[in-house]
Structure formats: structure tokens, C-alpha cells
Amino acid sequence: MPWFLIWTLLVIASLVLGFFLLRDLWRKAQAFMAEFARASEVLEQLTQRTAELTATLEQVQEAHEAQKADFTDLAAAQRRVKAMRKARQRKKAGRRQNHAAKRRTWREIAVDPRFDRWRKK
């Protein structure tokens, strides 16, 4: 008689445990499906945005191809290169002046001689 009671309790306990496990699995599956639906919406938005960016990139590349230098006119190409070099040198000189001004400012601020190692004497 006691064995019948023990086995009955074990079967009922396993059924209750199985119910809770299946309920937990069902809830996790529902959460997974909801997240999967959200991920598919995000993927759709990403696909649309990628298509827009691809179209924009193609337009930019076409514009770049249209502006590409034509080197059949050698004199014009040499003038263009010369102008670009001069512009680059002006930018470089401007940066040099800016850095020199910053260094002068920092030298004026530096009171402690330990922080004044870069000063040329």
C-alpha cells in the first residue's frame, strides 16, 4: 500500500513539474517569436535604408565620374595640378602658423621650467 502512494505522488509531482517546464518553454517560445518579428521589421528597415544609400552612392559616383579630370588637354591638366599643389602648400603654411601660435601660447603659459623643455634657447 505505501508503495502505491509513493508512486502516485511521484507521478503527480512529475506531471506538475512537466506542466511548469512546458509553460516556461511556451513563454520563452512566445518571447522568441516576438523578438524574431521585431528583428524582421528591423531587417526590412535596414534593407530599405541600404537601397536608399546605394542609390545615393551611385548618384555620387556618377557625379564623380562626370567631374573626373580629362587628361587629353595636357596644359590644362598641368595648370590644374599646379593650382592644387599651391592650394596644398597654402593649407600647410596655414597649419604651420596655427601650430606655431599655439606653441607660443603654451610657452607663455608655462611657468615651471620642467614643462618648458621644448623651448629653444
PDB file of C-alpha atoms in Angstrom:
ATOM      1  CA  MET A   1       0.000   0.000   0.000  1.00  0.00           C
ATOM      2  CA  PRO A   2       2.674   2.615   0.808  1.00  0.00           C
ATOM      3  CA  TRP A   3       4.414   1.882  -2.500  1.00  0.00           C
ATOM      4  CA  PHE A   4       1.244   2.688  -4.368  1.00  0.00           C
ATOM      5  CA  LEU A   5       1.022   6.032  -2.527  1.00  0.00           C
ATOM      6  CA  ILE A   6       4.702   6.845  -3.178  1.00  0.00           C
ATOM      7  CA  TRP A   7       4.417   6.043  -6.897  1.00  0.00           C
ATOM      8  CA  THR A   8       1.219   8.062  -7.165  1.00  0.00           C
ATOM      9  CA  LEU A   9       2.886  11.059  -5.551  1.00  0.00           C
ATOM     10  CA  LEU A  10       5.932  10.667  -7.834  1.00  0.00           C
ATOM     11  CA  VAL A  11       3.753  10.555 -10.967  1.00  0.00           C
ATOM     12  CA  ILE A  12       1.702  13.578  -9.845  1.00  0.00           C
ATOM     13  CA  ALA A  13       4.882  15.500  -8.958  1.00  0.00           C
ATOM     14  CA  SER A  14       6.421  14.676 -12.344  1.00  0.00           C
ATOM     15  CA  LEU A  15       3.235  15.802 -14.112  1.00  0.00           C
ATOM     16  CA  VAL A  16       3.223  19.093 -12.160  1.00  0.00           C
ATOM     17  CA  LEU A  17       6.925  19.604 -12.893  1.00  0.00           C
ATOM     18  CA  GLY A  18       6.330  18.804 -16.569  1.00  0.00           C
ATOM     19  CA  PHE A  19       3.474  21.341 -16.651  1.00  0.00           C
ATOM     20  CA  PHE A  20       5.692  24.089 -15.227  1.00  0.00           C
ATOM     21  CA  LEU A  21       8.534  23.207 -17.613  1.00  0.00           C
ATOM     22  CA  LEU A  22       6.234  23.226 -20.642  1.00  0.00           C
ATOM     23  CA  ARG A  23       4.641  26.513 -19.521  1.00  0.00           C
ATOM     24  CA  ASP A  24       8.112  28.084 -19.174  1.00  0.00           C
ATOM     25  CA  LEU A  25       9.109  26.724 -22.582  1.00  0.00           C
ATOM     26  CA  TRP A  26       5.902  28.109 -24.130  1.00  0.00           C
ATOM     27  CA  ARG A  27       6.524  31.571 -22.663  1.00  0.00           C
ATOM     28  CA  LYS A  28      10.115  31.575 -23.874  1.00  0.00           C
ATOM     29  CA  ALA A  29       8.980  30.482 -27.341  1.00  0.00           C
ATOM     30  CA  GLN A  30       6.438  33.327 -27.447  1.00  0.00           C
ATOM     31  CA  ALA A  31       9.107  35.838 -26.374  1.00  0.00           C
ATOM     32  CA  PHE A  32      11.454  34.446 -29.024  1.00  0.00           C
ATOM     33  CA  MET A  33       8.827  34.751 -31.749  1.00  0.00           C
ATOM     34  CA  ALA A  34       8.041  38.342 -30.703  1.00  0.00           C
ATOM     35  CA  GLU A  35      11.745  39.218 -30.842  1.00  0.00           C
ATOM     36  CA  PHE A  36      12.067  37.433 -34.179  1.00  0.00           C
ATOM     37  CA  ALA A  37       9.188  39.512 -35.585  1.00  0.00           C
ATOM     38  CA  ARG A  38      10.853  42.693 -34.313  1.00  0.00           C
ATOM     39  CA  ALA A  39      14.167  41.619 -35.850  1.00  0.00           C
ATOM     40  CA  SER A  40      12.489  41.003 -39.204  1.00  0.00           C
ATOM     41  CA  GLU A  41      10.991  44.528 -39.098  1.00  0.00           C
ATOM     42  CA  VAL A  42      14.405  45.991 -38.328  1.00  0.00           C
ATOM     43  CA  LEU A  43      15.916  43.955 -41.146  1.00  0.00           C
ATOM     44  CA  GLU A  44      13.273  45.293 -43.535  1.00  0.00           C
ATOM     45  CA  GLN A  45      14.053  48.869 -42.476  1.00  0.00           C
ATOM     46  CA  LEU A  46      17.767  48.166 -42.887  1.00  0.00           C
ATOM     47  CA  THR A  47      17.152  46.791 -46.371  1.00  0.00           C
ATOM     48  CA  GLN A  48      15.204  49.906 -47.349  1.00  0.00           C
ATOM     49  CA  ARG A  49      17.899  52.201 -45.941  1.00  0.00           C
ATOM     50  CA  THR A  50      20.596  50.210 -47.732  1.00  0.00           C
ATOM     51  CA  ALA A  51      18.716  50.570 -51.012  1.00  0.00           C
ATOM     52  CA  GLU A  52      18.444  54.341 -50.480  1.00  0.00           C
ATOM     53  CA  LEU A  53      22.141  54.625 -49.653  1.00  0.00           C
ATOM     54  CA  THR A  54      23.080  52.507 -52.650  1.00  0.00           C
ATOM     55  CA  ALA A  55      21.072  54.778 -54.937  1.00  0.00           C
ATOM     56  CA  THR A  56      22.698  57.852 -53.398  1.00  0.00           C
ATOM     57  CA  LEU A  57      26.150  56.290 -53.740  1.00  0.00           C
ATOM     58  CA  GLU A  58      25.508  55.542 -57.396  1.00  0.00           C
ATOM     59  CA  GLN A  59      24.497  59.178 -57.972  1.00  0.00           C
ATOM     60  CA  VAL A  60      27.634  60.401 -56.208  1.00  0.00           C
ATOM     61  CA  GLN A  61      29.805  58.040 -58.236  1.00  0.00           C
ATOM     62  CA  GLU A  62      28.181  59.216 -61.468  1.00  0.00           C
ATOM     63  CA  ALA A  63      28.783  62.833 -60.462  1.00  0.00           C
ATOM     64  CA  HIS A  64      32.378  61.968 -59.585  1.00  0.00           C
ATOM     65  CA  GLU A  65      32.860  60.261 -62.933  1.00  0.00           C
ATOM     66  CA  ALA A  66      31.460  63.343 -64.671  1.00  0.00           C
ATOM     67  CA  GLN A  67      33.909  65.595 -62.802  1.00  0.00           C
ATOM     68  CA  LYS A  68      36.874  63.319 -63.375  1.00  0.00           C
ATOM     69  CA  ALA A  69      39.788  65.071 -64.992  1.00  0.00           C
ATOM     70  CA  ASP A  70      40.212  64.641 -68.695  1.00  0.00           C
ATOM     71  CA  PHE A  71      43.936  64.415 -69.387  1.00  0.00           C
ATOM     72  CA  THR A  72      43.669  64.835 -73.130  1.00  0.00           C
ATOM     73  CA  ASP A  73      44.464  68.529 -72.661  1.00  0.00           C
ATOM     74  CA  LEU A  74      47.923  68.312 -71.110  1.00  0.00           C
ATOM     75  CA  ALA A  75      48.393  72.039 -70.499  1.00  0.00           C
ATOM     76  CA  ALA A  76      45.076  72.355 -68.628  1.00  0.00           C
ATOM     77  CA  ALA A  77      45.907  69.283 -66.574  1.00  0.00           C
ATOM     78  CA  GLN A  78      49.307  70.715 -65.639  1.00  0.00           C
ATOM     79  CA  ARG A  79      47.683  74.008 -64.612  1.00  0.00           C
ATOM     80  CA  ARG A  80      45.147  72.126 -62.510  1.00  0.00           C
ATOM     81  CA  VAL A  81      47.896  70.104 -60.771  1.00  0.00           C
ATOM     82  CA  LYS A  82      49.903  73.266 -60.183  1.00  0.00           C
ATOM     83  CA  ALA A  83      46.874  75.004 -58.650  1.00  0.00           C
ATOM     84  CA  MET A  84      46.203  72.002 -56.427  1.00  0.00           C
ATOM     85  CA  ARG A  85      49.825  71.976 -55.235  1.00  0.00           C
ATOM     86  CA  LYS A  86      49.694  75.677 -54.430  1.00  0.00           C
ATOM     87  CA  ALA A  87      46.450  75.236 -52.513  1.00  0.00           C
ATOM     88  CA  ARG A  88      48.020  72.355 -50.581  1.00  0.00           C
ATOM     89  CA  GLN A  89      51.095  74.458 -49.773  1.00  0.00           C
ATOM     90  CA  ARG A  90      48.871  77.317 -48.557  1.00  0.00           C
ATOM     91  CA  LYS A  91      46.983  74.947 -46.296  1.00  0.00           C
ATOM     92  CA  LYS A  92      50.240  73.532 -44.980  1.00  0.00           C
ATOM     93  CA  ALA A  93      51.608  77.020 -44.292  1.00  0.00           C
ATOM     94  CA  GLY A  94      48.387  77.951 -42.505  1.00  0.00           C
ATOM     95  CA  ARG A  95      48.635  74.867 -40.323  1.00  0.00           C
ATOM     96  CA  ARG A  96      52.276  75.669 -39.567  1.00  0.00           C
ATOM     97  CA  GLN A  97      51.352  79.210 -38.488  1.00  0.00           C
ATOM     98  CA  ASN A  98      48.488  77.912 -36.372  1.00  0.00           C
ATOM     99  CA  HIS A  99      50.722  75.381 -34.630  1.00  0.00           C
ATOM    100  CA  ALA A 100      53.427  77.982 -34.072  1.00  0.00           C
ATOM    101  CA  ALA A 101      50.889  80.317 -32.480  1.00  0.00           C
ATOM    102  CA  LYS A 102      49.683  77.538 -30.216  1.00  0.00           C
ATOM    103  CA  ARG A 103      53.248  76.688 -29.194  1.00  0.00           C
ATOM    104  CA  ARG A 104      53.942  80.356 -28.386  1.00  0.00           C
ATOM    105  CA  THR A 105      50.803  80.473 -26.263  1.00  0.00           C
ATOM    106  CA  TRP A 106      51.839  77.366 -24.363  1.00  0.00           C
ATOM    107  CA  ARG A 107      55.349  78.733 -23.850  1.00  0.00           C
ATOM    108  CA  GLU A 108      53.895  81.906 -22.389  1.00  0.00           C
ATOM    109  CA  ILE A 109      51.667  79.889 -20.081  1.00  0.00           C
ATOM    110  CA  ALA A 110      54.466  77.564 -18.920  1.00  0.00           C
ATOM    111  CA  VAL A 111      55.926  78.960 -15.732  1.00  0.00           C
ATOM    112  CA  ASP A 112      57.590  75.846 -14.389  1.00  0.00           C
ATOM    113  CA  PRO A 113      60.894  75.164 -16.200  1.00  0.00           C
ATOM    114  CA  ARG A 114      60.243  71.394 -16.099  1.00  0.00           C
ATOM    115  CA  PHE A 115      57.385  71.908 -18.565  1.00  0.00           C
ATOM    116  CA  ASP A 116      59.486  74.155 -20.772  1.00  0.00           C
ATOM    117  CA  ARG A 117      61.704  71.502 -22.360  1.00  0.00           C
ATOM    118  CA  TRP A 118      60.641  72.246 -25.920  1.00  0.00           C
ATOM    119  CA  ARG A 119      61.714  75.890 -25.774  1.00  0.00           C
ATOM    120  CA  LYS A 120      64.755  76.556 -27.887  1.00  0.00           C
ATOM    121  CA  LYS A 121      67.314  78.651 -26.043  1.00  0.00           C
TER     122      LYS A 121
END
